[in-house]
Structures are given as structure tokens and as C-alpha cells.
Amino acid sequence: MSHNEEFQRRMIEDRRLVILRYLDEEDDGRMSASLMVDALEIMSHRVPRATVLEDAGYLEGLGLLRVEYVGSVPMLRITGRGTEVAQGRENAPGVKRPARA
């Protein structure tokens, strides 16, 4: 694997962790995909909404979040297992493990 491929893999894993952490910080554990795009940009992950939805689909496949629709608006909702991963109490493939505080 080249250095660039390794860096890209790590960026994806970090972005997925950031998604879970933002959801974990929400009182109701959910956020729209569009707001998540803005949240990720704050953390230096400038990606389109389609990428957020791809990551959400991956995380949903692992049981870490659910994609729910309010009308045509995709909402991301963290699961109990997603909270465990966001807080570093559990590992998930393809998701960066948070650093210890």
C-alpha cells in the first residue's frame, strides 16, 4: 500500500469516528446528513453529502448508526454500539479508535 493510500484509509477511518462522536454529543443522538457535512468541515473533513451518506451506510452495516428519513431528509441516529465505539470502549473495523484523554 502506498503512502497516499494509507493516508486516505486513515482519513476515512477518522471521518467515520468524527461522525459517531458528533452524534454521540447530540442530546437525541441524531443529526441530518446536511448538518453532518458542516460538522465534518469544522474538523477539516471537507466532503460532499454523498460521501457522508456512504460513510453512514458503512456504519449502519456495522450496527453503529441508523439512517432514518424524515420526509426526504436523511437523519443519522447513533446506536448503543455506536456510542461505545465513539467513546473508545469498543472497536469497529474501518473506524479510528479515539485517543485516550
XYZ file of C-alpha atoms in Angstrom:
101
model
C 0.000 0.000 0.000
C 1.420 3.397 -0.975
C 1.789 6.249 1.489
C -1.107 8.095 -0.164
C -3.384 5.044 0.017
C -2.521 4.587 3.697
C -3.221 8.268 4.367
C -6.577 8.055 2.570
C -7.540 4.974 4.588
C -6.701 6.774 7.824
C -8.677 9.865 6.759
C -11.745 7.700 6.100
C -11.410 5.954 9.467
C -11.046 9.308 11.238
C -14.052 10.773 9.407
C -16.206 7.837 10.498
C -15.118 8.323 14.106
C -15.919 12.042 13.893
C -19.416 11.214 12.615
C -20.011 8.944 15.594
C -18.604 11.454 18.064
C -20.804 14.265 16.781
C -23.867 12.039 17.009
C -22.880 10.908 20.488
C -22.737 14.553 21.617
C -26.268 15.313 20.395
C -28.998 15.151 23.062
C -31.162 12.905 20.887
C -28.237 11.159 19.168
C -29.182 12.316 15.692
C -28.273 14.861 13.042
C -29.229 15.435 9.426
C -26.734 14.416 6.756
C -26.507 18.040 5.594
C -25.612 19.305 9.063
C -23.073 16.496 9.357
C -21.348 17.850 6.231
C -20.940 21.181 8.056
C -19.803 19.486 11.267
C -17.176 17.451 9.425
C -15.846 20.576 7.726
C -15.136 22.071 11.157
C -12.902 19.050 11.777
C -11.098 19.507 8.406
C -13.059 16.822 6.562
C -14.426 18.653 3.518
C -16.591 16.054 1.820
C -19.855 16.137 -0.122
C -23.153 14.908 1.291
C -22.874 11.766 -0.858
C -19.685 10.801 0.993
C -21.386 11.343 4.354
C -24.184 9.039 3.218
C -21.650 6.422 2.026
C -19.938 6.522 5.425
C -23.339 6.357 7.131
C -24.193 3.269 5.087
C -20.926 1.638 6.124
C -21.507 2.499 9.791
C -25.102 1.300 9.549
C -23.838 -2.026 8.218
C -21.760 -2.364 11.392
C -24.761 -1.514 13.571
C -23.213 1.767 14.767
C -25.899 4.080 13.448
C -29.200 4.073 11.605
C -30.192 6.203 8.646
C -33.782 7.341 9.117
C -35.744 9.594 6.786
C -37.920 12.499 7.849
C -39.677 13.077 4.563
C -36.803 13.183 2.108
C -34.219 14.308 4.691
C -31.750 11.606 5.774
C -31.147 11.680 9.511
C -28.268 9.818 11.133
C -29.005 8.295 14.554
C -26.331 6.661 16.705
C -26.970 3.259 18.266
C -25.822 1.994 21.641
C -22.931 0.185 19.991
C -22.062 3.357 18.086
C -21.812 5.191 21.395
C -19.463 2.506 22.701
C -17.202 2.959 19.654
C -17.377 6.782 19.805
C -16.276 6.697 23.433
C -13.480 4.182 22.813
C -14.991 1.332 24.830
C -15.367 -0.878 21.752
C -13.539 -1.214 18.420
C -15.038 -1.381 14.944
C -13.296 -2.188 11.656
C -12.818 0.834 9.431
C -13.323 3.298 12.306
C -10.429 5.026 14.039
C -10.114 4.290 17.722
C -10.247 7.521 19.720
C -7.130 8.635 21.561
C -7.225 8.478 25.314
C -7.752 11.805 27.002
